[in-house]
Coordinates of C-alpha atoms in Angstrom, one line a residue:
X1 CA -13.1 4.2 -6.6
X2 CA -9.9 4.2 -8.6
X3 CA -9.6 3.5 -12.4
X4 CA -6.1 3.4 -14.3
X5 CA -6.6 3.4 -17.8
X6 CA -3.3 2.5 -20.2
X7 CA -1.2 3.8 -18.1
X8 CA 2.3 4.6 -19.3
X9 CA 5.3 5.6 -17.1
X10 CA 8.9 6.1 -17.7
X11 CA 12.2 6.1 -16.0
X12 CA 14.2 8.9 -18.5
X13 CA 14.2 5.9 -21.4
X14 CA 13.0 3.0 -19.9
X15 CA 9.3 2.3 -20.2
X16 CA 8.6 0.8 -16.7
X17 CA 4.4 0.5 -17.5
X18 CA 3.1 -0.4 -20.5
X19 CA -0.8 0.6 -20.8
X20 CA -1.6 -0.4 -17.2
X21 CA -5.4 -1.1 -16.8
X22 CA -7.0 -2.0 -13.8
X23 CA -9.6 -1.0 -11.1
X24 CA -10.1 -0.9 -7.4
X25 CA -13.8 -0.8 -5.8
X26 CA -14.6 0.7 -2.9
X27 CA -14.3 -1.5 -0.2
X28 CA -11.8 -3.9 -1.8
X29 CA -8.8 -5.1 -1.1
X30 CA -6.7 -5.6 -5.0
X31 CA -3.5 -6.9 -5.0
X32 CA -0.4 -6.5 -7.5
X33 CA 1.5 -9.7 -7.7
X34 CA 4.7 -10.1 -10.4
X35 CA 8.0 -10.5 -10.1
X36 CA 10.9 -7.6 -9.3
X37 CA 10.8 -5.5 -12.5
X38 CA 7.1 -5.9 -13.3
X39 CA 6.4 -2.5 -12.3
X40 CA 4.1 -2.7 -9.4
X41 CA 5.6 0.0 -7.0
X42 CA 6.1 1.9 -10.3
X43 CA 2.1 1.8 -10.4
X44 CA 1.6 3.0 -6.8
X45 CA 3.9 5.8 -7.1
X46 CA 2.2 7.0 -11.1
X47 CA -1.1 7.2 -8.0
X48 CA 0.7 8.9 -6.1
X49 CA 2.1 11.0 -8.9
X50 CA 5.7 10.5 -7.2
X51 CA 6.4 8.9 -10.6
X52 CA 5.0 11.1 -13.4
X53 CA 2.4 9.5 -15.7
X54 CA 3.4 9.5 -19.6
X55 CA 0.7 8.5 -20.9
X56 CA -3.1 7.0 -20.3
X57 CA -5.2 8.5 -17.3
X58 CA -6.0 7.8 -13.2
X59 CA -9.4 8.7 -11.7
X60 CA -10.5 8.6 -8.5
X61 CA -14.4 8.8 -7.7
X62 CA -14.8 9.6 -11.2
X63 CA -12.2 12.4 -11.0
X64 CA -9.2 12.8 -13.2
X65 CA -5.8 13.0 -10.8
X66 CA -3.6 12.3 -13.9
X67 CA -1.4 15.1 -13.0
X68 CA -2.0 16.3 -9.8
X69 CA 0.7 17.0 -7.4
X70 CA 1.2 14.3 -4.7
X71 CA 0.4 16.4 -1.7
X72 CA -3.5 17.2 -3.1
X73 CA -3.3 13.4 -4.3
X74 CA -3.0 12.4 -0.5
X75 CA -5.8 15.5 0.4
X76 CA -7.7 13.4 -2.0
X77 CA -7.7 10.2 1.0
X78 CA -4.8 8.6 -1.3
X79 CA -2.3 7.5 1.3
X80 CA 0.9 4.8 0.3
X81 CA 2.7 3.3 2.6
X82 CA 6.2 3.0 0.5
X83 CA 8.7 -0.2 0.1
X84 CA 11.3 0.6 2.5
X85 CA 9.3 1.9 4.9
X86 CA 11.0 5.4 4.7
X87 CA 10.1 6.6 8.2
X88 CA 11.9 9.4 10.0
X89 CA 14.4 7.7 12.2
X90 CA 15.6 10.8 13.7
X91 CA 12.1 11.0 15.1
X92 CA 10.2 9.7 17.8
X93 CA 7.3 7.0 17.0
X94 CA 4.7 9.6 18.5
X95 CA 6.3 12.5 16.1
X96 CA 6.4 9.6 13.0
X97 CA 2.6 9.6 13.7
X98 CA 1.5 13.0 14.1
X99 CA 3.6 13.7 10.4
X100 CA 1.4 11.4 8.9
X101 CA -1.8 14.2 10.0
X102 CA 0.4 16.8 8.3
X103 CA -2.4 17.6 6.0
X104 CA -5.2 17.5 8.5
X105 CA -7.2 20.5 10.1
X106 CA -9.2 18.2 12.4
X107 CA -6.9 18.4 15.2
X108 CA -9.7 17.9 17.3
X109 CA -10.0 14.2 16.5
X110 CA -6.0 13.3 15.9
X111 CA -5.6 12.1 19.9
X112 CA -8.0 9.4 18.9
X113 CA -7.3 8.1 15.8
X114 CA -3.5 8.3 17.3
X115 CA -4.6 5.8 20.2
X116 CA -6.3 4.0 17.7
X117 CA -3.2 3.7 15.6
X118 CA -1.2 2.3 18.8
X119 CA -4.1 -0.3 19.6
X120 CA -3.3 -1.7 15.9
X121 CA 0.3 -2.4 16.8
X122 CA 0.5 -2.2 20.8
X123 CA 4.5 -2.5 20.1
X124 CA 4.4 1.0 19.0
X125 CA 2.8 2.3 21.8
X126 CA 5.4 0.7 24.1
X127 CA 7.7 2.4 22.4
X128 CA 6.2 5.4 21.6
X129 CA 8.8 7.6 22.8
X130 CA 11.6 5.8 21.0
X131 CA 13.7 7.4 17.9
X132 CA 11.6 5.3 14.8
X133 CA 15.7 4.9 13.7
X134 CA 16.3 2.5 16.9
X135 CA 13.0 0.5 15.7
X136 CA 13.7 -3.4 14.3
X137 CA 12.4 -3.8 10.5
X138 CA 9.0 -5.0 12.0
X139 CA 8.6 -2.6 14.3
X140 CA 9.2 0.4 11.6
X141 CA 6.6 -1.2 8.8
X142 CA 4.1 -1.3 11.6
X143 CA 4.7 2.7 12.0
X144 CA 5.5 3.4 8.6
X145 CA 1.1 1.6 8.2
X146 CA 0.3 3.5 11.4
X147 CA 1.7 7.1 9.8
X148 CA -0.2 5.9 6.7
X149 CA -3.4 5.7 8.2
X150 CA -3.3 9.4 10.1
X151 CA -4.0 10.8 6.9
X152 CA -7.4 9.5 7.2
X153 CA -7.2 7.5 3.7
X154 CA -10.0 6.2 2.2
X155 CA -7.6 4.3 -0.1
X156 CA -4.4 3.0 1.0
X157 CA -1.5 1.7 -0.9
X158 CA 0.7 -0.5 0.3
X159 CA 3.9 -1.5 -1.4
X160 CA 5.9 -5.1 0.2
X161 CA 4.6 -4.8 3.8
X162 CA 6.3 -8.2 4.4
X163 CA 9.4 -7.5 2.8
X164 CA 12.6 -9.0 5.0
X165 CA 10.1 -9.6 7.8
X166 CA 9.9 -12.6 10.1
X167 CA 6.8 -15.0 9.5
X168 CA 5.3 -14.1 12.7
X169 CA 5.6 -10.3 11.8
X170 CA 4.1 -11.1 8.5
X171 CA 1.0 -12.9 10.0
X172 CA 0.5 -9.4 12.7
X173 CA 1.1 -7.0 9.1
X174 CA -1.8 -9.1 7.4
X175 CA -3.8 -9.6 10.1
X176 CA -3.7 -5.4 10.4
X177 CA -4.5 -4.8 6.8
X178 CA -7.2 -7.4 6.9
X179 CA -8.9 -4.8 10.0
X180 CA -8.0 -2.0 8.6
X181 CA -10.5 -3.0 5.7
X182 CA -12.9 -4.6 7.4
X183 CA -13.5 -0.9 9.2
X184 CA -13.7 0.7 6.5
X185 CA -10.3 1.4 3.9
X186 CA -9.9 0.2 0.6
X187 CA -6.1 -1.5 0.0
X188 CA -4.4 -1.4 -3.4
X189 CA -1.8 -3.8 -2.2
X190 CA 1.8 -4.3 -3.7
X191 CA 3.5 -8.3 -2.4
X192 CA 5.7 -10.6 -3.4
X193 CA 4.8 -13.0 -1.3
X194 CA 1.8 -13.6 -3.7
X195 CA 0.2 -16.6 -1.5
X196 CA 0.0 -14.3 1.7
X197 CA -1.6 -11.3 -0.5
X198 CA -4.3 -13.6 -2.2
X199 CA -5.4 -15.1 0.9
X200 CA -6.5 -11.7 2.2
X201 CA -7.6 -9.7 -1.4
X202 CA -10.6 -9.8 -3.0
X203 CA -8.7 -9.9 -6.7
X204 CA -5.9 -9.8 -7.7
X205 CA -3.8 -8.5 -11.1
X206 CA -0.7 -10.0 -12.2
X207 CA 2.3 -7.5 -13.9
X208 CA 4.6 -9.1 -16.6
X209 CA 7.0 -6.3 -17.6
X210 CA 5.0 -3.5 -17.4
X211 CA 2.0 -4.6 -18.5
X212 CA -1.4 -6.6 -16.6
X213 CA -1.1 -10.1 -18.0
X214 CA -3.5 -12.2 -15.8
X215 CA -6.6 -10.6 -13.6
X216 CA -9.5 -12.2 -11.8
X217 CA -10.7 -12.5 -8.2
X218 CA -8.2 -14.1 -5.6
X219 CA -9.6 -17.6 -6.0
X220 CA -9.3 -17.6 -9.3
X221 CA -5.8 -16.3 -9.3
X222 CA -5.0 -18.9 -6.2
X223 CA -6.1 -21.5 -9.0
X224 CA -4.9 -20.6 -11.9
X225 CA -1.7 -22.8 -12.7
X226 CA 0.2 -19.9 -14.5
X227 CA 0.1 -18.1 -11.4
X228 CA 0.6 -21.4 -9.2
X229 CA 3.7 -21.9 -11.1
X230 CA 5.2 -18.6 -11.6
X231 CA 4.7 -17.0 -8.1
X232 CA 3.2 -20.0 -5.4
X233 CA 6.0 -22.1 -5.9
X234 CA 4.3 -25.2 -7.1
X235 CA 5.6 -27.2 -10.3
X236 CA 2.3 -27.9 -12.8
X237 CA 4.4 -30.6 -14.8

């Protein structure tokens, strides 16, 4: 479904990726593990094209959306959920929702995938008349994956869903992502928190300045003492 090949990207002089190659299958859910610097959310937003792409090339089903402006990126079924959360806090969580269908025509079928959105977090739809500002952390990374998915995307990025969340919060996020694949989207997933995101991927890539150092499928990567010792907090000596 997606296919980055060398991809380059630049902050003015600073070369944040290095010839980033990796691929995500329809169906999948890849995660991005490395430490802060590695250039993970730099990768999600060269998809995005938020970040512009200096060198190598992106393809999605076989296309080539190198250079494509973000909004016909997301018309694509490209949809990222950033770090941050970035939701509109002077908004209500009903109007957060219906500006993540901006781009839809369908308006036919947005009342259900809006109720559908509310059953994933039920939180949300106790408070769906509340300003998204007044929301706890938890509260707005459950809306900020909820806006996400009224785009429709067939693949969703997600960058640090856990980040600063309580454990139990964490567990609901997780527990979402892992139903919001089995029905149907494919996750490019961006996480610290390396243990929680290789329980629930299929495979995994690790970053090292910029560049893929380490790849294989989740077990591997939950195996591998490199990655036990640099990101699952165990000590191999």
């Amino acid at each position: 479904m997606l296919e980055l090949k060398e991809v380059q990207a630049f902050y003015g002089t600073i070369q944040a990726l290095k010839g980033v190659t990796l691929e995500v299958n329809a169906g999948e859910i890849v995660c991005l593990i490395g430490a802060n610097g590695a250039g993970k959310s730099t990768t999600l937003m060269a998809i995005s094209s938020v970040v512009p792409v200096g060198g190598g090339t992106i393809a999605y089903d076989g296309r080539d959306i190198t250079r494509l402006a973000t909004d016909r990126v997301v018309a694509l079924g490209i949809t990222q959920v950033p770090e941050g959360r970035m939701i509109f806090p002077d908004l209500t969580v009903l109007e957060n929702l219906r500006m993540g269908a901006y781009l839809r025509r369908d308006r036919a079928a947005l009342k259900a995938d809006e109720a559908h959105a509310l059953d994933l977090f039920p939180i949300l739809k106790e408070r769906r008349k509340q300003l998204g500002g007044t929301l706890s952390g938890g509260e707005q990374q459950m809306l900020a994956i909820a806006r996400a998915l009224m785009a429709r995307p067939r693949l969703l990025l997600l960058d640090e869903p856990s980040l600063g969340l309580a454990p139990i919060v964490v567990e609901h996020i997780f527990e979402v992502i892992t139903r919001i694949n089995t029905e149907g989207t494919t996750l490019l997933l961006v996480e610290q928190n390396a243990q929680m995101a290789l329980q629930v991927a299929h495979r995994g890539y690790v970053l090292e300045t910029g560049r893929v150092v380490i790849s294989g499928t989740a077990a591997d990567l939950l195996a591998d003492p490199r990655v036990q010792e640099a990101y699952l907090g165990m000590d191999m000596a």
